[in-house]
PDB file of C-alpha atoms and ligand atoms in Angstrom:
ATOM      1  CA  MET A   1      61.850 -16.221  -0.611  1.00 62.00           C
ATOM      2  CA  ALA A   2      65.143 -17.497  -1.988  1.00 58.00           C
ATOM      3  CA  VAL A   3      66.571 -15.403  -4.833  1.00 56.00           C
ATOM      4  CA  ARG A   4      68.147 -17.821  -7.316  1.00 61.00           C
ATOM      5  CA  PRO A   5      70.051 -16.648 -10.435  1.00 62.00           C
ATOM      6  CA  GLY A   6      67.995 -17.425 -13.690  1.00 69.00           C
ATOM      7  CA  ARG A   7      64.796 -17.805 -11.849  1.00 82.00           C
ATOM      8  CA  VAL A   8      62.214 -15.089 -11.537  1.00 87.00           C
ATOM      9  CA  THR A   9      60.995 -14.836  -7.948  1.00 92.00           C
ATOM     10  CA  SER A  10      58.288 -12.618  -6.950  1.00 95.00           C
ATOM     11  CA  ALA A  11      57.432 -11.253  -3.502  1.00 96.00           C
ATOM     12  CA  LYS A  12      54.690  -9.383  -1.948  1.00 97.00           C
ATOM     13  CA  ILE A  13      55.434  -6.134   0.040  1.00 97.00           C
ATOM     14  CA  VAL A  14      53.074  -4.106   2.070  1.00 96.00           C
ATOM     15  CA  ILE A  15      53.160  -0.180   2.021  1.00 96.00           C
ATOM     16  CA  ALA A  16      51.615   1.074   5.298  1.00 95.00           C
ATOM     17  CA  GLY A  17      51.494   4.390   7.105  1.00 92.00           C
ATOM     18  CA  GLY A  18      49.024   6.885   8.257  1.00 88.00           C
ATOM     19  CA  PHE A  19      46.453   8.740   6.164  1.00 85.00           C
ATOM     20  CA  GLY A  20      47.968  11.289   3.562  1.00 88.00           C
ATOM     21  CA  VAL A  21      51.602  10.144   4.119  1.00 92.00           C
ATOM     22  CA  GLY A  22      52.306   9.315   0.511  1.00 93.00           C
ATOM     23  CA  LYS A  23      51.444   5.500   0.094  1.00 93.00           C
ATOM     24  CA  THR A  24      49.248   5.847  -3.073  1.00 90.00           C
ATOM     25  CA  THR A  25      52.100   8.390  -4.582  1.00 93.00           C
ATOM     26  CA  LEU A  26      54.771   5.920  -3.762  1.00 95.00           C
ATOM     27  CA  VAL A  27      52.967   2.954  -5.515  1.00 94.00           C
ATOM     28  CA  GLY A  28      52.268   5.147  -8.286  1.00 92.00           C
ATOM     29  CA  SER A  29      55.808   6.510  -8.833  1.00 93.00           C
ATOM     30  CA  VAL A  30      57.488   3.011  -8.825  1.00 92.00           C
ATOM     31  CA  SER A  31      54.790   0.719 -10.609  1.00 89.00           C
ATOM     32  CA  GLU A  32      55.577  -0.565 -14.059  1.00 88.00           C
ATOM     33  CA  ILE A  33      51.842  -1.238 -14.528  1.00 81.00           C
ATOM     34  CA  THR A  34      49.203   1.327 -14.154  1.00 75.00           C
ATOM     35  CA  PRO A  35      48.661   0.910 -10.469  1.00 68.00           C
ATOM     36  CA  LEU A  36      45.285  -0.370  -9.564  1.00 70.00           C
ATOM     37  CA  THR A  37      44.142   2.236  -7.166  1.00 66.00           C
ATOM     38  CA  THR A  38      40.827   2.435  -5.574  1.00 62.00           C
ATOM     39  CA  GLU A  39      40.908   6.187  -5.045  1.00 60.00           C
ATOM     40  CA  ALA A  40      37.574   7.990  -4.653  1.00 61.00           C
ATOM     41  CA  ILE A  41      36.883  11.797  -4.304  1.00 59.00           C
ATOM     42  CA  MET A  42      36.337  12.443  -0.611  1.00 56.00           C
ATOM     43  CA  THR A  43      32.677  13.175  -0.130  1.00 54.00           C
ATOM     44  CA  SER A  44      31.031  14.568   3.087  1.00 50.00           C
ATOM     45  CA  ALA A  45      30.623  10.768   4.210  1.00 50.00           C
ATOM     46  CA  GLY A  46      34.438  11.178   5.254  1.00 54.00           C
ATOM     47  CA  VAL A  47      33.920  14.466   7.156  1.00 50.00           C
ATOM     48  CA  GLY A  48      34.975  13.820  10.677  1.00 52.00           C
ATOM     49  CA  VAL A  49      36.243  10.329   9.790  1.00 53.00           C
ATOM     50  CA  ASP A  50      39.217  11.206   7.478  1.00 58.00           C
ATOM     51  CA  ASP A  51      41.320  13.756   9.013  1.00 59.00           C
ATOM     52  CA  THR A  52      42.668  16.199   6.199  1.00 61.00           C
ATOM     53  CA  ARG A  53      43.576  19.010   8.418  1.00 57.00           C
ATOM     54  CA  ASN A  54      47.256  18.384   7.745  1.00 62.00           C
ATOM     55  CA  VAL A  55      46.918  17.279   4.245  1.00 63.00           C
ATOM     56  CA  PRO A  56      45.134  20.213   2.647  1.00 60.00           C
ATOM     57  CA  GLY A  57      45.738  19.469  -1.086  1.00 64.00           C
ATOM     58  CA  LYS A  58      44.303  16.004  -0.602  1.00 66.00           C
ATOM     59  CA  THR A  59      41.003  15.652  -2.294  1.00 64.00           C
ATOM     60  CA  THR A  60      41.015  11.728  -2.968  1.00 66.00           C
ATOM     61  CA  THR A  61      41.409   8.865  -0.621  1.00 64.00           C
ATOM     62  CA  THR A  62      42.185   5.312  -0.987  1.00 59.00           C
ATOM     63  CA  VAL A  63      38.956   3.260  -0.532  1.00 59.00           C
ATOM     64  CA  ALA A  64      40.498  -0.198  -0.450  1.00 59.00           C
ATOM     65  CA  MET A  65      43.939  -0.431  -1.572  1.00 70.00           C
ATOM     66  CA  ASP A  66      46.688   0.504  -3.995  1.00 85.00           C
ATOM     67  CA  PHE A  67      48.290  -2.313  -6.032  1.00 89.00           C
ATOM     68  CA  GLY A  68      51.404  -2.030  -8.205  1.00 92.00           C
ATOM     69  CA  ARG A  69      54.564  -4.035  -9.620  1.00 94.00           C
ATOM     70  CA  ILE A  70      58.086  -3.443 -10.022  1.00 95.00           C
ATOM     71  CA  SER A  71      60.983  -5.539 -11.191  1.00 94.00           C
ATOM     72  CA  ILE A  72      63.926  -4.957  -9.149  1.00 90.00           C
ATOM     73  CA  ASP A  73      66.209  -7.039 -11.629  1.00 88.00           C
ATOM     74  CA  ARG A  74      65.641  -9.743 -14.144  1.00 88.00           C
ATOM     75  CA  ASP A  75      65.134 -12.124 -11.158  1.00 91.00           C
ATOM     76  CA  LEU A  76      63.090 -10.335  -8.768  1.00 93.00           C
ATOM     77  CA  ILE A  77      59.581  -8.883  -9.144  1.00 96.00           C
ATOM     78  CA  LEU A  78      57.927  -7.174  -6.306  1.00 97.00           C
ATOM     79  CA  TYR A  79      54.213  -6.795  -5.880  1.00 95.00           C
ATOM     80  CA  LEU A  80      53.217  -3.736  -3.674  1.00 95.00           C
ATOM     81  CA  PHE A  81      50.159  -3.631  -1.742  1.00 93.00           C
ATOM     82  CA  GLY A  82      49.346  -0.295  -0.223  1.00 90.00           C
ATOM     83  CA  THR A  83      47.122  -0.411   2.841  1.00 87.00           C
ATOM     84  CA  PRO A  84      44.126   1.725   3.255  1.00 77.00           C
ATOM     85  CA  GLY A  85      45.003   4.446   5.654  1.00 62.00           C
ATOM     86  CA  GLN A  86      41.747   4.770   7.499  1.00 65.00           C
ATOM     87  CA  THR A  87      41.345   2.821  10.624  1.00 64.00           C
ATOM     88  CA  ARG A  88      37.843   1.727   9.596  1.00 64.00           C
ATOM     89  CA  PHE A  89      39.483  -0.636   7.132  1.00 68.00           C
ATOM     90  CA  TRP A  90      41.508  -2.549   9.903  1.00 74.00           C
ATOM     91  CA  PHE A  91      39.784  -5.665   9.123  1.00 77.00           C
ATOM     92  CA  MET A  92      41.517  -5.851   5.631  1.00 80.00           C
ATOM     93  CA  TRP A  93      44.974  -5.891   7.351  1.00 85.00           C
ATOM     94  CA  ASP A  94      45.098  -9.619   8.049  1.00 87.00           C
ATOM     95  CA  GLU A  95      44.290 -10.554   4.486  1.00 85.00           C
ATOM     96  CA  LEU A  96      46.805  -7.939   3.159  1.00 87.00           C
ATOM     97  CA  VAL A  97      49.843  -9.246   5.207  1.00 92.00           C
ATOM     98  CA  ARG A  98      49.125 -12.714   4.251  1.00 93.00           C
ATOM     99  CA  GLY A  99      52.315 -14.072   2.438  1.00 95.00           C
ATOM    100  CA  ALA A 100      54.100 -10.686   2.387  1.00 97.00           C
ATOM    101  CA  ILE A 101      57.839 -10.948   3.028  1.00 97.00           C
ATOM    102  CA  GLY A 102      57.969  -7.513   4.453  1.00 98.00           C
ATOM    103  CA  ALA A 103      56.550  -3.996   4.913  1.00 98.00           C
ATOM    104  CA  VAL A 104      57.366  -0.398   4.425  1.00 98.00           C
ATOM    105  CA  VAL A 105      56.109   2.007   7.085  1.00 97.00           C
ATOM    106  CA  MET A 106      55.927   5.570   5.570  1.00 96.00           C
ATOM    107  CA  VAL A 107      56.080   8.240   8.008  1.00 95.00           C
ATOM    108  CA  ASP A 108      55.661  12.177   7.851  1.00 93.00           C
ATOM    109  CA  THR A 109      57.844  13.478  10.693  1.00 90.00           C
ATOM    110  CA  ARG A 110      55.373  15.983  11.463  1.00 89.00           C
ATOM    111  CA  ARG A 111      52.665  13.463  12.214  1.00 91.00           C
ATOM    112  CA  LEU A 112      54.591  10.693  13.508  1.00 92.00           C
ATOM    113  CA  ALA A 113      52.134   9.192  15.696  1.00 92.00           C
ATOM    114  CA  ASP A 114      50.027   8.308  12.668  1.00 91.00           C
ATOM    115  CA  CYS A 115      52.344   5.251  12.033  1.00 93.00           C
ATOM    116  CA  PHE A 116      52.095   3.864  15.414  1.00 93.00           C
ATOM    117  CA  ALA A 117      49.445   1.350  14.618  1.00 91.00           C
ATOM    118  CA  ALA A 118      51.077   0.133  11.566  1.00 93.00           C
ATOM    119  CA  ILE A 119      54.337  -0.351  13.506  1.00 95.00           C
ATOM    120  CA  ASP A 120      52.464  -2.111  16.214  1.00 94.00           C
ATOM    121  CA  PHE A 121      50.696  -4.420  13.662  1.00 93.00           C
ATOM    122  CA  PHE A 122      53.861  -5.577  12.115  1.00 95.00           C
ATOM    123  CA  GLU A 123      55.841  -6.103  15.309  1.00 95.00           C
ATOM    124  CA  HIS A 124      52.887  -8.168  16.754  1.00 93.00           C
ATOM    125  CA  ARG A 125      52.941 -10.336  13.381  1.00 92.00           C
ATOM    126  CA  ARG A 126      56.907 -10.351  13.351  1.00 94.00           C
ATOM    127  CA  LEU A 127      56.736  -9.229   9.912  1.00 96.00           C
ATOM    128  CA  PRO A 128      60.064  -7.382   8.977  1.00 97.00           C
ATOM    129  CA  TYR A 129      59.472  -3.732   8.161  1.00 98.00           C
ATOM    130  CA  LEU A 130      61.515  -0.710   7.534  1.00 98.00           C
ATOM    131  CA  VAL A 131      60.571   2.838   8.243  1.00 98.00           C
ATOM    132  CA  ALA A 132      60.482   5.310   5.297  1.00 98.00           C
ATOM    133  CA  ILE A 133      60.665   8.980   6.043  1.00 96.00           C
ATOM    134  CA  ASN A 134      58.684  10.633   3.172  1.00 94.00           C
ATOM    135  CA  CYS A 135      60.538  14.106   2.858  1.00 91.00           C
ATOM    136  CA  SER A 136      57.870  16.255   1.522  1.00 74.00           C
ATOM    137  CA  ASP A 137      59.387  18.790  -1.006  1.00 75.00           C
ATOM    138  CA  GLY A 138      62.900  17.452   0.017  1.00 74.00           C
ATOM    139  CA  VAL A 139      62.510  18.699   3.610  1.00 77.00           C
ATOM    140  CA  GLN A 140      63.467  16.308   6.395  1.00 78.00           C
ATOM    141  CA  TYR A 141      62.495  17.702   9.827  1.00 79.00           C
ATOM    142  CA  HIS A 142      63.940  15.125  11.863  1.00 84.00           C
ATOM    143  CA  ASN A 143      66.795  12.826  11.298  1.00 89.00           C
ATOM    144  CA  ALA A 144      66.724   9.024  11.180  1.00 91.00           C
ATOM    145  CA  ASP A 145      68.119   8.585  14.791  1.00 92.00           C
ATOM    146  CA  ASP A 146      65.526  10.824  16.322  1.00 93.00           C
ATOM    147  CA  VAL A 147      62.708   9.123  14.450  1.00 94.00           C
ATOM    148  CA  ARG A 148      64.057   5.621  15.579  1.00 95.00           C
ATOM    149  CA  GLU A 149      64.002   6.980  19.151  1.00 94.00           C
ATOM    150  CA  ALA A 150      60.616   8.501  18.894  1.00 94.00           C
ATOM    151  CA  LEU A 151      59.035   5.390  17.521  1.00 95.00           C
ATOM    152  CA  ALA A 152      60.908   3.193  20.208  1.00 94.00           C
ATOM    153  CA  ILE A 153      61.855   0.724  17.575  1.00 95.00           C
ATOM    154  CA  SER A 154      64.755  -1.675  17.580  1.00 93.00           C
ATOM    155  CA  SER A 155      68.222  -0.546  16.332  1.00 93.00           C
ATOM    156  CA  ASP A 156      68.189  -3.181  13.405  1.00 93.00           C
ATOM    157  CA  VAL A 157      64.938  -1.619  11.907  1.00 96.00           C
ATOM    158  CA  PRO A 158      66.302   0.409   8.891  1.00 97.00           C
ATOM    159  CA  VAL A 159      65.096   3.978   9.031  1.00 97.00           C
ATOM    160  CA  VAL A 160      65.560   5.574   5.432  1.00 96.00           C
ATOM    161  CA  SER A 161      64.600   8.832   3.860  1.00 95.00           C
ATOM    162  CA  CYS A 162      62.704   8.885   0.480  1.00 96.00           C
ATOM    163  CA  ASP A 163      60.767  11.030  -1.903  1.00 95.00           C
ATOM    164  CA  ALA A 164      57.465   9.205  -2.684  1.00 95.00           C
ATOM    165  CA  ARG A 165      57.217  10.941  -5.944  1.00 95.00           C
ATOM    166  CA  SER A 166      60.738   9.689  -7.167  1.00 95.00           C
ATOM    167  CA  ARG A 167      60.878   6.350  -8.836  1.00 95.00           C
ATOM    168  CA  GLU A 168      64.576   5.995  -8.202  1.00 95.00           C
ATOM    169  CA  SER A 169      64.107   7.032  -4.482  1.00 95.00           C
ATOM    170  CA  THR A 170      61.200   4.560  -4.024  1.00 96.00           C
ATOM    171  CA  LYS A 171      63.090   1.770  -5.697  1.00 96.00           C
ATOM    172  CA  ASN A 172      65.890   2.150  -3.296  1.00 97.00           C
ATOM    173  CA  VAL A 173      63.689   1.961  -0.299  1.00 97.00           C
ATOM    174  CA  LEU A 174      62.245  -1.293  -1.786  1.00 97.00           C
ATOM    175  CA  ILE A 175      65.849  -2.590  -2.301  1.00 97.00           C
ATOM    176  CA  SER A 176      66.665  -1.623   1.320  1.00 97.00           C
ATOM    177  CA  LEU A 177      63.593  -3.659   2.421  1.00 98.00           C
ATOM    178  CA  VAL A 178      64.583  -6.739   0.514  1.00 97.00           C
ATOM    179  CA  GLU A 179      68.151  -6.620   1.730  1.00 96.00           C
ATOM    180  CA  TYR A 180      66.854  -6.339   5.261  1.00 97.00           C
ATOM    181  CA  VAL A 181      64.453  -9.201   4.824  1.00 97.00           C
ATOM    182  CA  LEU A 182      67.233 -11.405   3.506  1.00 95.00           C
ATOM    183  CA  SER A 183      69.659 -10.502   6.300  1.00 94.00           C
ATOM    184  CA  MET A 184      66.937 -11.098   8.901  1.00 91.00           C
ATOM    185  CA  ARG A 185      66.166 -14.526   7.297  1.00 89.00           C
ATOM    186  CA  ARG A 186      70.142 -15.518   7.202  1.00 90.00           C
ATOM    187  CA  THR A 187      70.225 -14.442  10.890  1.00 87.00           C
ATOM    188  CA  ARG A 188      67.319 -16.545  11.834  1.00 82.00           C
ATOM    189  CA  ALA A 189      68.494 -19.641   9.937  1.00 84.00           C
ATOM    190  CA  THR A 190      71.871 -19.593  11.641  1.00 84.00           C
ATOM    191  CA  ALA A 191      70.580 -18.593  15.134  1.00 77.00           C
ATOM    192  CA  PRO A 192      70.489 -21.537  17.703  1.00 75.00           C
ATOM    193  CA  ALA A 193      67.163 -22.938  18.275  1.00 64.00           C
TER     194      ALA A 193
HETATM  195  N1  LIG B   1      54.830  18.085  -1.760  1.00 55.01           N
HETATM  196  C1  LIG B   1      54.650  16.595  -1.621  1.00 55.01           C
HETATM  197  N2  LIG B   1      53.494  16.195  -1.757  1.00 55.01           N
HETATM  198  C2  LIG B   1      53.372  14.886  -1.696  1.00 55.01           C
HETATM  199  C3  LIG B   1      54.477  13.949  -1.369  1.00 55.01           C
HETATM  200  N3  LIG B   1      54.024  12.693  -1.236  1.00 55.01           N
HETATM  201  C4  LIG B   1      52.768  12.779  -1.452  1.00 55.01           C
HETATM  202  N4  LIG B   1      52.327  14.028  -1.605  1.00 55.01           N
HETATM  203  C5  LIG B   1      50.903  14.619  -1.808  1.00 55.01           C
HETATM  204  O1  LIG B   1      50.343  14.260  -0.479  1.00 55.01           O
HETATM  205  C6  LIG B   1      48.997  13.979  -0.630  1.00 55.01           C
HETATM  206  C7  LIG B   1      48.721  12.427   0.075  1.00 55.01           C
HETATM  207  O2  LIG B   1      49.378  11.551  -0.691  1.00 55.01           O
HETATM  208  P1  LIG B   1      48.812  10.126  -0.945  1.00 55.01           P
HETATM  209  O3  LIG B   1      49.795   9.257  -1.554  1.00 55.01           O
HETATM  210  O4  LIG B   1      47.363  10.112  -1.457  1.00 55.01           O
HETATM  211  O5  LIG B   1      48.631   9.520   0.568  1.00 55.01           O
HETATM  212  P2  LIG B   1      48.024   8.199   1.118  1.00 55.01           P
HETATM  213  O6  LIG B   1      46.872   8.581   1.903  1.00 55.01           O
HETATM  214  O7  LIG B   1      49.101   7.789   2.085  1.00 55.01           O
HETATM  215  O8  LIG B   1      47.815   7.242   0.052  1.00 55.01           O
HETATM  216  C8  LIG B   1      48.746  13.925  -2.192  1.00 55.01           C
HETATM  217  O9  LIG B   1      48.249  15.088  -2.521  1.00 55.01           O
HETATM  218  C9  LIG B   1      50.111  13.766  -2.656  1.00 55.01           C
HETATM  219  O10 LIG B   1      50.250  14.469  -4.004  1.00 55.01           O
HETATM  220  C10 LIG B   1      55.791  14.569  -1.402  1.00 55.01           C
HETATM  221  O11 LIG B   1      56.810  13.960  -1.165  1.00 55.01           O
HETATM  222  N5  LIG B   1      55.757  15.812  -1.433  1.00 55.01           N
HETATM  223 MG1  LIG B   2      46.071   6.221  -0.558  1.00 55.01          MG
END
C-alpha cells in the first residue's frame, strides 16, 4: 500500500478478538455504508458453544463476518472485515486475512485470554496488528503497559484504548494502525537484507 496524493488507495483491515469483545459494534460505529453483518439471533444450537456468561446482554452473534467501509481522508479508503469470534469458524481466517495490510485485535481486559488465538495467528502470519482495549462504559481496568506485558507482545506493537461505540474513537484506532503499518514497511524497506 503506497498512499499517493491525488490517488485513492484502498486497503483491507481485519478486526479480530474474542467473542463479545465489540467487533460488530466497532465496524457498525465507523462504517459509512450500512455494515453487512451476518448477525443471527443466538439459538439453542449455540448453547455450550458460544460462551455468553460474561456478555449477558448479548442476544445475537456474528455468523460469518462483519464488513464495513470508512474513508480516512480523500485518498484512503479502508475496508473492514470483522472475524467471526467463534473458534468453529477458524477455517475462514486464512481467506479473511488474504490481502489485508494489518489487523486490529480487540481486547476486553476482563477476558484477556480470549484474544490469544488471534494474536498467535497474526504473529504467525507476520501480519502487523495493534491491540485495541475496548473500554466498556469508559472503564479501563488495566493500563496499556500491563496489557502488553500480560499478552507478552513486542514493545513496538501499539496498544491503544477505544470505545467501540464511538465513531471518532474507532477512527483513531484505524489511523493508528495505518500509521503503524506504514512505519513497519519503511523499517523493513531500509533494513539490511
Ligand atoms: N457497555 C458497552 N457495551 C458494549 C461496548 N462494545 C460492545 N458492547 C456490547 O457488547 C455486546 C457484544 O458486542 P459485539 O459487537 O456484538 O461483539 P462481537 O462478538 O465482538 O462482535 C453487544 O451487546 C454490544 O452492544 C462498549 O464499549 N460498552
Ligand atoms: Mg460480532
